Short mmCIF file of C-alpha atoms and ligand atoms in Angstrom, two decimals:
data_model
loop_
_atom_site.label_atom_id
_atom_site.label_comp_id
_atom_site.label_asym_id
_atom_site.label_seq_id
_atom_site.Cartn_x
_atom_site.Cartn_y
_atom_site.Cartn_z
CA UNK A 1 -7.63 4.55 -21.61
CA UNK A 2 -7.70 8.33 -21.71
CA UNK A 3 -6.37 7.96 -25.28
CA UNK A 4 -9.87 6.94 -26.32
CA UNK A 5 -13.31 8.48 -26.51
CA UNK A 6 -16.10 6.27 -25.23
CA UNK A 7 -19.31 5.97 -27.30
CA UNK A 8 -22.42 4.42 -25.82
CA UNK A 9 -25.94 3.85 -27.13
CA UNK A 10 -28.65 2.15 -25.08
CA UNK A 11 -31.52 -0.15 -25.95
CA UNK A 12 -34.09 -0.35 -23.16
CA UNK A 13 -37.01 -2.75 -23.00
CA UNK A 14 -39.78 -1.38 -20.81
CA UNK A 15 -42.60 -3.74 -19.91
CA UNK A 16 -45.86 -1.86 -20.18
CA UNK A 17 -48.23 -2.04 -17.22
CA UNK A 18 -51.30 -3.30 -19.03
CA UNK A 19 -53.59 -5.89 -17.43
CA UNK A 20 -53.51 -8.12 -20.47
CA UNK A 21 -50.92 -9.12 -23.04
CA UNK A 22 -50.16 -7.26 -26.28
CA UNK A 23 -52.20 -9.42 -28.66
CA UNK A 24 -54.48 -11.58 -26.46
CA UNK A 25 -56.52 -11.41 -23.27
CA UNK A 26 -54.08 -13.37 -21.08
CA UNK A 27 -53.15 -11.84 -17.73
CA UNK A 28 -49.82 -10.09 -17.31
CA UNK A 29 -49.72 -10.67 -13.51
CA UNK A 30 -46.23 -11.48 -12.24
CA UNK A 31 -45.40 -14.67 -10.37
CA UNK A 32 -48.14 -17.05 -11.55
CA UNK A 33 -47.49 -20.75 -11.90
CA UNK A 34 -45.68 -21.62 -15.14
CA UNK A 35 -47.78 -21.93 -18.30
CA UNK A 36 -51.05 -20.93 -16.63
CA UNK A 37 -51.32 -17.56 -18.40
CA UNK A 38 -51.38 -18.68 -22.02
CA UNK A 39 -53.86 -19.12 -24.85
CA UNK A 40 -53.79 -20.18 -28.51
CA UNK A 41 -52.73 -16.65 -29.56
CA UNK A 42 -49.67 -16.24 -27.34
CA UNK A 43 -48.76 -19.92 -27.83
CA UNK A 44 -48.89 -19.38 -31.57
CA UNK A 45 -51.30 -22.25 -32.28
CA UNK A 46 -52.30 -22.55 -35.94
CA UNK A 47 -55.15 -20.29 -36.95
CA UNK A 48 -55.08 -18.08 -33.86
CA UNK A 49 -55.14 -14.38 -34.70
CA UNK A 50 -53.62 -11.49 -32.72
CA UNK A 51 -55.75 -8.50 -31.65
CA UNK A 52 -53.83 -5.36 -30.69
CA UNK A 53 -54.23 -4.13 -27.09
CA UNK A 54 -55.23 -0.46 -27.38
CA UNK A 55 -54.02 0.30 -23.82
CA UNK A 56 -50.50 -0.66 -24.87
CA UNK A 57 -50.76 1.66 -27.86
CA UNK A 58 -51.89 4.53 -25.59
CA UNK A 59 -48.99 3.90 -23.24
CA UNK A 60 -46.51 3.84 -26.12
CA UNK A 61 -47.88 7.16 -27.40
CA UNK A 62 -47.79 8.75 -23.94
CA UNK A 63 -44.19 7.64 -23.53
CA UNK A 64 -43.29 8.89 -26.99
CA UNK A 65 -44.80 12.30 -26.27
CA UNK A 66 -42.99 12.54 -22.92
CA UNK A 67 -39.75 11.67 -24.73
CA UNK A 68 -40.37 14.40 -27.33
CA UNK A 69 -40.89 11.90 -30.13
CA UNK A 70 -43.06 12.21 -33.18
CA UNK A 71 -45.82 9.63 -33.39
CA UNK A 72 -45.82 7.58 -36.58
CA UNK A 73 -49.16 7.07 -38.21
CA UNK A 74 -49.81 4.62 -39.58
CA UNK A 75 -47.20 2.57 -37.74
CA UNK A 76 -46.79 -1.07 -38.53
CA UNK A 77 -46.03 -4.41 -36.94
CA UNK A 78 -43.47 -6.72 -38.51
CA UNK A 79 -42.43 -10.31 -38.01
CA UNK A 80 -38.92 -10.86 -36.72
CA UNK A 81 -38.14 -14.46 -37.58
CA UNK A 82 -35.86 -16.67 -35.53
CA UNK A 83 -35.94 -20.01 -33.81
CA UNK A 84 -35.67 -20.45 -30.07
CA UNK A 85 -37.51 -22.78 -27.68
CA UNK A 86 -39.08 -19.85 -25.82
CA UNK A 87 -40.61 -18.51 -29.03
CA UNK A 88 -43.41 -20.90 -30.00
CA UNK A 89 -44.52 -19.02 -33.14
CA UNK A 90 -41.02 -19.03 -34.62
CA UNK A 91 -41.24 -15.26 -34.95
CA UNK A 92 -41.68 -12.27 -32.68
CA UNK A 93 -44.22 -9.61 -33.54
CA UNK A 94 -42.23 -6.38 -33.40
CA UNK A 95 -41.99 -3.16 -35.41
CA UNK A 96 -39.35 -2.50 -38.01
CA UNK A 97 -39.38 0.37 -40.48
CA UNK A 98 -42.47 2.12 -39.08
CA UNK A 99 -42.00 2.22 -35.29
CA UNK A 100 -44.73 3.96 -33.31
CA UNK A 101 -42.36 6.66 -31.93
CA UNK A 102 -39.33 8.30 -33.56
CA UNK A 103 -36.85 11.16 -33.21
CA UNK A 104 -37.18 12.26 -29.61
CA UNK A 105 -34.77 13.19 -26.86
CA UNK A 106 -34.14 13.05 -23.12
CA UNK A 107 -32.29 15.84 -21.31
CA UNK A 108 -30.03 14.60 -18.55
CA UNK A 109 -28.01 16.39 -15.85
CA UNK A 110 -24.37 15.39 -15.54
CA UNK A 111 -21.71 16.80 -13.19
CA UNK A 112 -20.18 18.63 -16.14
CA UNK A 113 -23.56 20.08 -17.22
CA UNK A 114 -26.70 19.17 -19.12
CA UNK A 115 -26.75 16.80 -22.10
CA UNK A 116 -29.40 15.96 -24.65
CA UNK A 117 -29.58 12.26 -25.49
CA UNK A 118 -31.42 11.63 -28.76
CA UNK A 119 -33.93 8.81 -28.98
CA UNK A 120 -33.96 7.36 -32.45
CA UNK A 121 -37.02 5.15 -31.97
CA UNK A 122 -39.38 3.47 -29.56
CA UNK A 123 -41.35 0.53 -30.86
CA UNK A 124 -43.91 -1.96 -29.55
CA UNK A 125 -43.11 -5.64 -29.48
CA UNK A 126 -44.08 -8.82 -27.65
CA UNK A 127 -41.83 -10.57 -25.17
CA UNK A 128 -40.74 -14.20 -25.50
CA UNK A 129 -41.14 -16.97 -22.91
CA UNK A 130 -38.55 -18.03 -20.41
CA UNK A 131 -36.23 -21.05 -20.59
CA UNK A 132 -35.28 -22.61 -17.30
CA UNK A 133 -32.32 -24.91 -17.28
CA UNK A 134 -31.96 -27.41 -14.47
CA UNK A 135 -28.25 -27.60 -14.05
CA UNK A 136 -26.63 -30.98 -13.67
CA UNK A 137 -29.59 -33.08 -14.77
CA UNK A 138 -29.68 -32.15 -18.44
CA UNK A 139 -33.29 -30.98 -18.32
CA UNK A 140 -34.70 -27.68 -19.51
CA UNK A 141 -38.20 -26.31 -19.03
CA UNK A 142 -39.94 -23.47 -20.72
CA UNK A 143 -42.50 -21.11 -19.19
CA UNK A 144 -44.73 -19.41 -21.79
CA UNK A 145 -46.41 -17.01 -19.35
CA UNK A 146 -44.18 -14.19 -20.56
CA UNK A 147 -44.91 -14.84 -24.27
CA UNK A 148 -46.80 -11.88 -25.65
CA UNK A 149 -46.14 -9.50 -22.75
CA UNK A 150 -46.18 -5.92 -24.04
CA UNK A 151 -42.78 -4.25 -24.38
CA UNK A 152 -41.71 -0.84 -25.57
CA UNK A 153 -38.15 -0.89 -26.86
CA UNK A 154 -36.57 2.56 -26.54
CA UNK A 155 -33.34 3.07 -28.50
CA UNK A 156 -30.94 6.01 -28.17
CA UNK A 157 -28.53 7.39 -30.73
CA UNK A 158 -24.89 6.70 -29.76
CA UNK A 159 -24.79 9.98 -27.81
CA UNK A 160 -23.52 8.93 -24.39
CA UNK A 161 -19.85 9.29 -23.53
CA UNK A 162 -19.36 7.57 -20.18
CA UNK A 163 -20.73 4.79 -18.00
CA UNK A 164 -21.88 7.41 -15.48
CA UNK A 165 -23.77 9.22 -18.23
CA UNK A 166 -25.42 5.94 -19.23
CA UNK A 167 -26.60 5.38 -15.66
CA UNK A 168 -27.94 8.94 -15.36
CA UNK A 169 -29.81 8.50 -18.66
CA UNK A 170 -31.32 5.22 -17.45
CA UNK A 171 -32.42 6.70 -14.15
CA UNK A 172 -33.93 9.71 -15.88
CA UNK A 173 -35.75 7.44 -18.31
CA UNK A 174 -36.98 5.21 -15.50
CA UNK A 175 -38.28 8.24 -13.57
CA UNK A 176 -40.23 9.30 -16.63
CA UNK A 177 -41.69 5.83 -17.26
CA UNK A 178 -42.71 5.48 -13.62
CA UNK A 179 -44.20 8.99 -13.51
CA UNK A 180 -46.20 8.14 -16.62
CA UNK A 181 -47.35 4.93 -14.92
CA UNK A 182 -46.50 2.96 -18.05
CA UNK A 183 -43.79 0.78 -16.45
CA UNK A 184 -42.83 -0.04 -12.86
CA UNK A 185 -39.14 0.46 -13.73
CA UNK A 186 -37.99 -2.56 -11.74
CA UNK A 187 -34.69 -3.74 -13.27
CA UNK A 188 -34.23 -6.56 -10.76
CA UNK A 189 -37.56 -8.15 -11.72
CA UNK A 190 -36.88 -7.56 -15.40
CA UNK A 191 -39.69 -5.11 -16.10
CA UNK A 192 -37.04 -2.70 -17.33
CA UNK A 193 -34.14 -4.30 -19.18
CA UNK A 194 -31.16 -2.54 -20.63
CA UNK A 195 -28.70 -3.50 -23.35
CA UNK A 196 -25.84 -1.04 -23.69
CA UNK A 197 -23.76 -0.82 -26.87
CA UNK A 198 -20.25 0.49 -26.44
CA UNK A 199 -17.27 1.31 -28.63
CA UNK A 200 -14.04 3.27 -28.35
CA UNK A 201 -12.29 5.54 -30.83
CA UNK A 202 -8.95 7.33 -30.67
CA UNK A 203 -9.45 10.72 -29.03
CA UNK A 204 -10.58 13.30 -31.54
CA UNK A 205 -11.31 10.80 -34.34
CA UNK A 206 -14.70 11.34 -35.87
CA UNK A 207 -15.60 7.87 -37.14
CA UNK A 208 -17.00 5.52 -34.51
CA UNK A 209 -15.27 2.26 -33.67
CA UNK A 210 -16.73 -1.23 -33.74
CA UNK A 211 -19.38 -1.70 -31.07
CA UNK A 212 -20.05 -4.48 -28.64
CA UNK A 213 -23.52 -5.12 -27.22
CA UNK A 214 -23.88 -6.11 -23.58
CA UNK A 215 -26.70 -8.29 -22.28
CA UNK A 216 -27.91 -9.80 -19.02
CA UNK A 217 -27.66 -6.66 -16.91
CA UNK A 218 -30.30 -6.44 -14.20
CA UNK A 219 -29.43 -3.48 -12.01
CA UNK A 220 -28.14 0.07 -12.35
CA UNK A 221 -25.01 -0.99 -10.51
CA UNK A 222 -24.29 -3.69 -13.08
CA UNK A 223 -24.82 -1.25 -15.95
CA UNK A 224 -21.89 0.73 -14.62
CA UNK A 225 -19.76 -2.32 -13.78
CA UNK A 226 -20.39 -3.98 -17.14
CA UNK A 227 -19.65 -0.81 -19.10
CA UNK A 228 -16.49 0.00 -17.13
CA UNK A 229 -15.24 -3.54 -17.62
CA UNK A 230 -15.99 -3.42 -21.35
CA UNK A 231 -14.32 -0.03 -21.77
CA UNK A 232 -11.16 -1.33 -20.08
CA UNK A 233 -11.23 -4.52 -22.14
CA UNK A 234 -11.58 -2.68 -25.44
CA UNK A 235 -8.89 -0.14 -24.50
CA UNK A 236 -6.47 -2.98 -23.71
CA UNK A 237 -7.19 -4.69 -27.05
CA UNK A 238 -6.75 -1.44 -29.00
CA UNK A 239 -3.61 -0.40 -27.12
CA UNK A 240 -2.12 -3.80 -28.01
CA UNK A 241 -2.77 -3.00 -31.66
CA UNK A 242 -5.68 -5.45 -31.80
CA UNK A 243 -9.11 -5.10 -33.38
CA UNK A 244 -12.50 -5.13 -31.66
CA UNK A 245 -14.80 -7.87 -32.88
CA UNK A 246 -18.43 -6.87 -33.31
CA UNK A 247 -20.20 -9.17 -30.91
CA UNK A 248 -22.75 -9.59 -28.17
CA UNK A 249 -21.33 -10.28 -24.72
CA UNK A 250 -23.10 -11.44 -21.59
CA UNK A 251 -22.30 -9.86 -18.22
CA UNK A 252 -21.48 -12.27 -15.43
CA UNK A 253 -21.99 -10.30 -12.21
CA UNK A 254 -20.46 -13.02 -10.03
CA UNK A 255 -17.17 -13.11 -11.87
CA UNK A 256 -17.33 -9.38 -12.76
CA UNK A 257 -16.52 -10.10 -16.41
CA UNK A 258 -18.37 -10.40 -19.70
CA UNK A 259 -18.22 -13.42 -21.99
CA UNK A 260 -18.93 -13.72 -25.70
CA UNK A 261 -22.49 -14.82 -26.54
CA UNK A 262 -22.35 -14.50 -30.28
CA UNK A 263 -20.27 -12.74 -32.90
CA UNK A 264 -21.39 -10.88 -35.99
CA UNK A 265 -20.84 -13.98 -38.12
CA UNK A 266 -23.52 -15.72 -36.09
CA UNK A 267 -25.79 -12.67 -36.13
CA UNK A 268 -29.36 -13.41 -37.09
CA UNK A 269 -30.92 -12.53 -40.37
CA UNK A 270 -34.39 -11.87 -39.05
CA UNK A 271 -36.06 -11.57 -42.47
CA UNK A 272 -38.43 -8.89 -41.22
CA UNK A 273 -41.65 -8.54 -43.17
CA UNK A 274 -44.92 -6.72 -42.45
CA UNK A 275 -47.17 -8.70 -40.08
CA UNK A 276 -50.01 -9.92 -42.32
CA UNK A 277 -52.39 -10.58 -39.42
CA UNK A 278 -52.40 -6.97 -38.15
CA UNK A 279 -53.46 -3.86 -40.02
CA UNK A 280 -51.21 -0.80 -40.03
CA UNK A 281 -52.13 1.24 -36.94
CA UNK A 282 -53.71 4.59 -37.77
CA UNK A 283 -53.56 7.09 -34.95
CA UNK A 284 -55.92 10.05 -35.31
CA UNK A 285 -54.56 13.50 -34.49
CA UNK A 286 -57.31 13.93 -31.85
CA UNK A 287 -56.12 10.80 -30.01
CA UNK A 288 -52.57 12.14 -29.86
CA UNK A 289 -53.80 15.53 -28.65
CA UNK A 290 -56.04 13.99 -26.01
CA UNK A 291 -53.18 11.84 -24.71
CA UNK A 292 -50.86 14.86 -24.71
CA UNK A 293 -53.39 16.87 -22.68
CA UNK A 294 -53.55 14.14 -20.08
CA UNK A 295 -49.79 13.74 -19.61
CA UNK A 296 -48.91 14.12 -15.93
CA UNK A 297 -46.47 16.70 -14.66
CA UNK A 298 -43.05 14.99 -14.91
CA UNK A 299 -40.41 15.01 -12.19
CA UNK A 300 -38.33 17.89 -13.55
CA UNK A 301 -41.31 20.23 -13.87
CA UNK A 302 -42.62 19.13 -10.49
CA UNK A 303 -39.24 19.79 -8.88
CA UNK A 304 -39.13 23.32 -10.29
CA UNK A 305 -42.70 23.95 -9.12
CA UNK A 306 -41.91 22.71 -5.60
CA UNK A 307 -39.09 25.25 -5.42
CA UNK A 308 -41.24 28.19 -6.53
CA UNK A 309 -44.63 27.24 -5.11
CA UNK A 310 -43.48 25.94 -1.71
CA UNK A 311 -40.22 27.89 -1.39
CA UNK A 312 -38.36 24.64 -0.73
CA UNK A 313 -34.59 24.34 -1.00
CA UNK A 314 -33.62 22.63 -4.30
CA UNK A 315 -32.30 19.66 -2.34
CA UNK A 316 -35.68 19.07 -0.69
CA UNK A 317 -37.57 19.58 -3.95
CA UNK A 318 -35.37 17.10 -5.83
CA UNK A 319 -35.71 14.46 -3.14
CA UNK A 320 -39.46 14.88 -2.72
CA UNK A 321 -40.08 14.67 -6.47
CA UNK A 322 -37.77 11.69 -6.96
CA UNK A 323 -40.88 9.55 -7.02
CA UNK A 324 -44.44 10.45 -7.87
CA UNK A 325 -46.02 8.72 -4.84
CA UNK A 326 -43.61 10.60 -2.55
CA UNK A 327 -44.42 13.92 -4.22
CA UNK A 328 -48.13 13.12 -3.93
CA UNK A 329 -47.69 12.29 -0.25
CA UNK A 330 -45.92 15.59 0.38
CA UNK A 331 -48.60 17.59 -1.42
CA UNK A 332 -51.38 15.81 0.47
CA UNK A 333 -49.69 16.88 3.72
CA UNK A 334 -49.19 20.46 2.59
CA UNK A 335 -52.90 20.64 1.79
CA UNK A 336 -53.57 20.08 5.51
CA UNK A 337 -50.58 21.83 7.06
CA UNK A 338 -49.52 25.16 5.67
CA UNK A 339 -45.81 25.10 6.44
CA UNK A 340 -44.16 23.27 3.52
CA UNK A 341 -40.65 23.30 4.98
CA UNK A 342 -41.90 21.68 8.20
CA UNK A 343 -43.71 19.04 6.13
CA UNK A 344 -40.59 18.50 4.06
CA UNK A 345 -38.47 18.00 7.19
CA UNK A 346 -40.86 15.37 8.54
CA UNK A 347 -41.24 13.56 5.21
CA UNK A 348 -37.53 13.54 4.34
CA UNK A 349 -36.54 12.75 7.91
CA UNK A 350 -38.76 10.62 10.12
CA UNK A 351 -41.11 9.32 7.43
CA UNK A 352 -38.50 8.14 4.91
CA UNK A 353 -36.47 6.71 7.76
CA UNK A 354 -39.42 4.70 9.07
CA UNK A 355 -40.38 3.52 5.58
CA UNK A 356 -36.85 2.36 4.92
CA UNK A 357 -36.62 0.75 8.32
CA UNK A 358 -39.79 -1.29 7.80
CA UNK A 359 -39.13 -1.78 4.08
CA UNK A 360 -42.44 -0.24 3.00
CA UNK A 361 -43.00 2.04 0.01
CA UNK A 362 -44.63 5.38 0.54
CA UNK A 363 -47.83 4.37 -1.24
CA UNK A 364 -48.50 1.75 1.45
CA UNK A 365 -47.30 3.85 4.40
CA UNK A 366 -49.39 3.11 7.51
CA UNK A 367 -48.76 6.76 8.40
CA UNK A 368 -51.17 8.40 5.96
CA UNK A 369 -50.85 12.13 5.25
CA UNK A 370 -53.79 12.98 7.55
CA UNK A 371 -52.05 11.37 10.52
CA UNK A 372 -48.77 13.18 9.83
CA UNK A 373 -50.73 16.43 9.55
CA UNK A 374 -52.37 15.68 12.92
CA UNK A 375 -48.97 15.02 14.49
CA UNK A 376 -47.44 18.24 13.11
CA UNK A 377 -50.48 20.13 14.37
CA UNK A 378 -49.99 18.76 17.91
CA UNK A 379 -46.48 20.23 17.86
CA UNK A 380 -47.66 23.45 16.29
CA UNK A 381 -50.31 24.10 18.95
CA UNK A 382 -47.81 23.05 21.65
CA UNK A 383 -49.79 20.05 22.84
CA UNK A 384 -46.56 18.07 22.61
CA UNK A 385 -42.96 19.14 22.19
CA UNK A 386 -41.05 18.57 18.97
CA UNK A 387 -38.76 16.27 20.91
CA UNK A 388 -41.68 14.11 22.05
CA UNK A 389 -43.11 14.06 18.52
CA UNK A 390 -39.81 12.76 17.18
CA UNK A 391 -39.52 10.18 19.91
CA UNK A 392 -42.96 8.69 19.40
CA UNK A 393 -42.83 8.82 15.59
CA UNK A 394 -41.85 5.21 14.89
CA UNK A 395 -44.43 3.73 17.30
CA UNK A 396 -47.08 6.06 16.00
CA UNK A 397 -46.10 5.19 12.41
CA UNK A 398 -46.58 1.49 13.11
CA UNK A 399 -49.88 1.99 14.94
CA UNK A 400 -53.22 2.84 13.44
CA UNK A 401 -54.02 5.34 16.18
CA UNK A 402 -54.88 8.99 15.75
CA UNK A 403 -51.92 11.02 17.09
CA UNK A 404 -54.11 12.91 19.59
CA UNK A 405 -55.35 9.64 21.13
CA UNK A 406 -51.87 8.14 21.12
CA UNK A 407 -50.47 11.14 22.99
CA UNK A 408 -53.42 11.27 25.40
CA UNK A 409 -53.20 7.58 26.28
CA UNK A 410 -49.53 7.78 27.10
CA UNK A 411 -49.89 11.04 29.03
CA UNK A 412 -47.42 12.82 26.76
CA UNK A 413 -49.38 16.01 26.50
CA UNK A 414 -47.16 18.97 27.12
CA UNK A 415 -47.92 21.15 30.14
CA UNK A 416 -48.49 24.66 28.80
CA UNK A 417 -50.98 25.80 31.38
CA UNK A 418 -49.55 28.78 33.31
CA UNK A 419 -51.04 27.73 36.64
CA UNK A 420 -49.68 24.19 36.45
CA UNK A 421 -46.25 25.42 35.40
CA UNK A 422 -46.13 28.05 38.16
CA UNK A 423 -46.77 25.35 40.76
CA UNK A 424 -43.82 23.33 39.44
CA UNK A 425 -41.61 26.41 39.33
CA UNK A 426 -42.57 27.43 42.80
CA UNK A 427 -41.57 24.06 44.13
CA UNK A 428 -38.15 24.11 42.42
CA UNK A 429 -37.32 27.66 43.47
CA UNK A 430 -38.15 26.82 47.09
CA UNK A 431 -35.96 23.72 47.01
CA UNK A 432 -32.90 25.62 45.80
CA UNK A 433 -32.50 28.75 47.91
CA UNK A 434 -28.72 29.00 47.48
CA UNK A 435 -28.86 28.79 43.65
CA UNK A 436 -31.66 31.30 43.80
CA UNK A 437 -29.52 33.72 45.74
CA UNK A 438 -26.60 33.16 43.38
CA UNK A 439 -28.81 33.89 40.38
CA UNK A 440 -30.05 37.06 42.00
CA UNK A 441 -26.46 37.94 42.76
CA UNK A 442 -25.88 38.13 39.02
CA UNK A 443 -25.09 34.57 37.90
CA UNK A 444 -27.71 34.44 35.19
CA UNK A 445 -26.28 31.28 33.74
CA UNK A 446 -28.12 29.48 36.52
CA UNK A 447 -31.37 29.99 34.62
CA UNK A 448 -30.45 26.87 32.64
CA UNK A 449 -30.15 24.93 35.86
CA UNK A 450 -33.65 25.94 36.94
CA UNK A 451 -35.15 25.18 33.53
CA UNK A 452 -33.53 21.75 33.68
CA UNK A 453 -34.94 21.07 37.15
CA UNK A 454 -38.46 22.07 36.14
CA UNK A 455 -38.29 19.95 32.97
CA UNK A 456 -37.06 17.02 35.05
CA UNK A 457 -39.78 17.34 37.65
CA UNK A 458 -42.38 17.46 34.84
CA UNK A 459 -40.85 14.34 33.26
CA UNK A 460 -40.04 16.37 30.17
CA UNK A 461 -43.62 17.40 29.57
CA UNK A 462 -43.41 21.06 30.51
CA UNK A 463 -43.39 23.47 27.60
CA UNK A 464 -39.73 24.60 27.67
CA UNK A 465 -40.33 28.07 26.18
CA UNK A 466 -43.02 28.84 28.74
CA UNK A 467 -40.93 27.47 31.57
CA UNK A 468 -38.15 29.78 30.47
CA UNK A 469 -40.34 32.90 30.47
CA UNK A 470 -42.17 32.09 33.68
CA UNK A 471 -38.94 31.24 35.51
CA UNK A 472 -37.33 34.52 34.53
CA UNK A 473 -40.38 36.39 35.79
CA UNK A 474 -40.49 34.38 39.00
CA UNK A 475 -36.78 34.77 39.77
CA UNK A 476 -36.97 38.50 39.08
CA UNK A 477 -40.00 38.95 41.34
CA UNK A 478 -38.24 36.93 44.09
CA UNK A 479 -35.44 39.47 43.86
CA UNK A 480 -37.82 42.37 44.32
CA UNK A 481 -39.39 40.58 47.26
CA UNK A 482 -36.06 40.20 49.06
P1 LIG B 1 -27.98 -3.10 -34.38
O1 LIG B 1 -28.56 -3.18 -35.75
O2 LIG B 1 -26.71 -3.87 -34.20
O3 LIG B 1 -28.98 -3.35 -33.28
P2 LIG B 1 -28.32 -0.28 -34.24
O4 LIG B 1 -27.79 0.62 -35.26
O5 LIG B 1 -29.77 -0.58 -34.23
O6 LIG B 1 -27.46 -1.60 -34.24
O7 LIG B 1 -27.94 0.34 -32.85
C1 LIG B 1 -28.22 -0.28 -31.66
C2 LIG B 1 -27.70 0.59 -30.55
O8 LIG B 1 -26.29 0.72 -30.63
C3 LIG B 1 -28.23 2.01 -30.58
O9 LIG B 1 -28.56 2.41 -29.27
C4 LIG B 1 -27.09 2.82 -31.12
O10 LIG B 1 -27.08 4.12 -30.60
C5 LIG B 1 -25.89 2.07 -30.60
N1 LIG B 1 -24.71 2.21 -31.44
C6 LIG B 1 -24.65 2.19 -32.79
N2 LIG B 1 -23.38 2.32 -33.21
C7 LIG B 1 -22.61 2.43 -32.10
C8 LIG B 1 -21.21 2.56 -31.87
N3 LIG B 1 -20.34 2.62 -32.86
N4 LIG B 1 -20.80 2.62 -30.59
C9 LIG B 1 -21.65 2.54 -29.58
N5 LIG B 1 -22.97 2.42 -29.72
C10 LIG B 1 -23.46 2.34 -30.98
MG1 LIG B 2 -29.72 -4.18 -31.55
ZN1 LIG B 3 -52.62 -15.42 -24.55
#
């Protein structure tokens, strides 16, 4: 295997988060009953005419700009002709020789250093419907709800050199799409789909080998599995002196193998031609500039800013900026509590733990930033101990209560009042005359014993630092008295 260089290029279909489809007003909501979100346009009924969704165009441009692409104007839609039961028009409206975005790149971080992955194009196209085969009964159904859903197909140059690199690229791309709020990035639900192309060539050889395209991959894990399997398969064929057939293979996650879907001989001739029902899309310079100005800060820039602005360790910054809602949550907390590292500890620790535990995403956290700020403040002003705060976190998280009320109701307020603490201390010192004498005789380790006793008698509510100071004073004064 090490006799070969691996070459990988990726085609990603990102479903754009518009409310309506690419060429009609039908809803894009997920999970509706079959064939309830259709109209003459997306069903391809005779005479129906497509109207381009300008939101989808904006999203494509924003993505293109974030991926360092140039924006093609005018860009143009084209018909990609083929027959399939889930394609009622008999053609898909896509883009061919004038895609909306071209010639960009994505920088990724690999263990062995940074790499620039070139994007050759990103184009708009409509999705097809969904065939559903009822196994065993010889019946198939088709759901047209997905017909006409807006997709952006993002295609890389064959720049990747390993399955790990492919996964890092995909995750980086997903982060960007999610940050831009153009796609939810959910591979399991199919709103981000990936088709890797892979080939091998003898080490050092310049010319690329014959590629195989992999389909039906619906998680990051399967991207790696499918590529590793394909790399091994091709290496075995080549080592045996065989030739790779250019083909499309489908990944079967259950069996952990890929099977041939179609070979080059069966490849489609799509007979692309310009879509006569849609004008070329002119994009004024001002539109591009306005969209560029409104691009959000992306994860890499945000991570760097978190390190400089909040003096966070790189580990914290990377984790907190791994999603935009999480980064927003953190910043909302920092706005109300001026110790970023303390906020980071709570967010990365207790908060993420509780979210994971209850399977909630940060955007819907019942513990809103203002309540976490209130909790941190209770610790800061010594109303409760850090230990207590940690212990009550999960219950507090699940409740709707203000932390101050929660703590009050359960009598968890820390005793910091000197008078109250002195009474407790007095009692303990009196009860342990022999330990007291031993301490005064020089066994200062016994201080821990006394602190422990006072904490116990206060049911853990005494402020340990104060107890420590007051006890030392008390034991010293006892000595003078004797
Ligand atoms: P096709 O016309 O078969 O779709 P493209 O040239 O459009 O082929 O490329 C599709 C994808 O395959 C791109 O991501 C490209 O980078 C990748 N690719 C092209 N040639 C190779 C190769 N020899 N090995 C691996 N990937 C390749
Ligand atoms: Mg292709
Ligand atoms: Zn429709």
